[in-house]
Amino acid sequence: MNPKELWFTENYCLDARFSMRVDRQVYSSKSRFQQIDVYDTPAFGRVLVLDGCLMLTEKDEFIYHEMIVHPAMAVRPDIKKVLVIGGGDGGCVRELVKYPTIEQIDLCEIDREVIKVSREFLPQTSARMDDIRVELHIADGLKFVRQQKNAYDLIIVDSTDPFGPGEGLFTREFYGNCLSALTENGILVNQHESPYYPGDALACQRAHRQLSAVFGDAYVYQAHIPTYPSGHWLFGFASKSGQDPRVFDGDAWDALGLKTRYYNTALHKGSFALPNYVLELLKNAEGMGY
Ligand code: AG3
């Protein structure tokens, strides 16, 4: 490696890491909550890194943001009020505003700097934050959701990993408060970590265990996100009415004519078909003692 070259590396575990070459560092600062870095990279475009963990790249963020939003919207096209917890980069909001039927989007982000930096340096992701239906709340999601009762048809937890500011968003208490914050048939979708490297797999199991304990049935679906640890990422889907997210009207969603680059209704169904080792991991999680 040319010693003059600049690289960003994320450690996936003690024995594996992932690197991308950096053209230049665009931003670097420590907020009250975390270290925020933005780089320009030849392979992935501009990238956002929080506390050394890669949050998004311009090249593949569409996969994550489409997959955290559209499955729930296809299952419940009548969703009107949405709460996004985290998500200060605006990627979820960008996908949500594609639905004219959504009336209100509350975004609860703990770190106002993330919103500021995304607005300034990540226009592709943050461009729709100014939509008239979007209201920003700079607050701790854990506390915010505690005060909401029967208020949202959909809650999307677009958090960091379960360390630092994101930790509380993987707890039973938080999921319990989400349950009370949801309307009758309300849905919760969360980013559910990767099943692959041992530390991530454990986080995945914990999330699944807590979510199932609170909601009863909790479903898990997957996507391929090249720049997240192992490239294999999971999402959680739980609803107040125990709705099976594999059963939905695909033609109705297609008839909306929305433009997506990853999500489609055939993939929606397939995304809930999990590899055996992941099924086993999740099954074992349900019996875990914490
Ligand atoms: N939130 C989930 C990112 C987790 C990535 N973890 C990691 N690189 N270790 C992404 C926020 C995008 N709105």
Coordinates of N, CA and C and ligand atoms in Angstrom, one line a residue, residues 10-12 48 52-56 64-65 87-92 125 158-161 163 191 193 200 227-229 233, ligand 1:
E10 N -12.9 0.0 8.9 CA -13.7 -0.4 10.0 C -13.4 -1.8 10.4
N11 N -13.1 -2.0 11.7 CA -12.8 -3.3 12.3 C -14.1 -4.1 12.5
Y12 N -14.2 -5.2 11.9 CA -15.4 -6.0 12.0 C -15.3 -7.0 13.2
L48 N -20.6 8.5 5.4 CA -20.7 9.1 6.8 C -20.3 8.0 7.8
G52 N -16.4 5.7 14.3 CA -15.7 4.7 13.6 C -16.5 3.6 12.8
C53 N -17.8 3.7 13.0 CA -18.7 2.7 12.3 C -19.3 3.4 11.1
L54 N -19.2 2.7 9.9 CA -19.8 3.3 8.7 C -21.3 3.3 8.7
M55 N -21.9 4.4 8.6 CA -23.4 4.5 8.6 C -24.0 4.5 7.2
L56 N -23.4 5.2 6.3 CA -23.9 5.1 4.9 C -22.9 5.5 3.9
Y64 N -30.4 0.0 2.0 CA -30.8 0.1 3.4 C -32.1 0.9 3.6
H65 N -32.1 2.1 3.0 CA -33.2 3.0 3.3 C -34.5 2.5 2.6
G87 N -31.9 8.2 12.4 CA -32.2 8.6 11.0 C -31.9 10.0 10.7
G88 N -31.0 10.7 11.4 CA -30.8 12.1 11.2 C -30.2 12.4 9.8
D89 N -29.7 11.4 9.1 CA -29.2 11.6 7.7 C -30.3 11.9 6.7
G90 N -31.6 11.5 7.1 CA -32.7 11.8 6.2 C -33.0 10.7 5.2
G91 N -32.3 9.6 5.2 CA -32.6 8.6 4.2 C -33.9 7.9 4.3
C92 N -34.4 7.7 5.5 CA -35.7 7.1 5.7 C -36.8 8.1 5.3
T125 N -29.0 12.2 0.5 CA -29.8 11.5 1.5 C -30.7 12.5 2.2
D158 N -34.1 3.6 13.1 CA -32.9 3.7 12.2 C -31.7 4.1 13.1
S159 N -31.2 3.2 13.9 CA -30.2 3.5 14.9 C -28.8 3.1 14.5
T160 N -27.9 3.5 15.3 CA -26.5 3.0 15.2 C -26.5 1.6 15.8
D161 N -25.3 1.1 15.9 CA -25.2 -0.2 16.6 C -25.5 -0.1 18.1
F163 N -24.2 0.2 20.9 CA -23.2 0.7 21.8 C -23.3 2.3 21.7
Q191 N -33.5 -1.6 12.4 CA -32.3 -2.2 11.9 C -31.8 -3.2 12.9
E193 N -29.0 -5.4 12.8 CA -27.6 -5.8 12.8 C -27.3 -7.0 11.9
D200 N -21.6 -9.1 16.2 CA -22.8 -8.6 15.6 C -24.0 -9.6 15.8
T227 N -21.5 -2.3 2.1 CA -20.6 -1.6 3.0 C -20.8 -1.8 4.5
Y228 N -21.8 -2.7 4.9 CA -22.0 -3.0 6.3 C -21.3 -4.3 6.7
P229 N -20.9 -4.5 7.9 CA -20.2 -5.7 8.3 C -20.7 -7.0 7.7
W233 N -27.2 -8.0 6.0 CA -27.9 -7.2 7.1 C -29.3 -7.6 7.3
Ligands
AG3_1 N1 -27.8 2.7 10.7 C1 -27.3 1.4 10.9 C2 -25.9 1.3 10.6 C3 -25.2 0.2 11.3 C4 -23.9 0.0 10.6 N2 -23.0 -0.7 11.5 C5 -21.6 -0.7 11.3 N3 -21.1 -0.2 10.3 N4 -20.9 -1.3 12.2 C6 -27.5 3.4 9.5 C7 -28.1 4.8 9.5 C8 -28.5 5.1 8.1 N5 -29.6 6.0 8.1

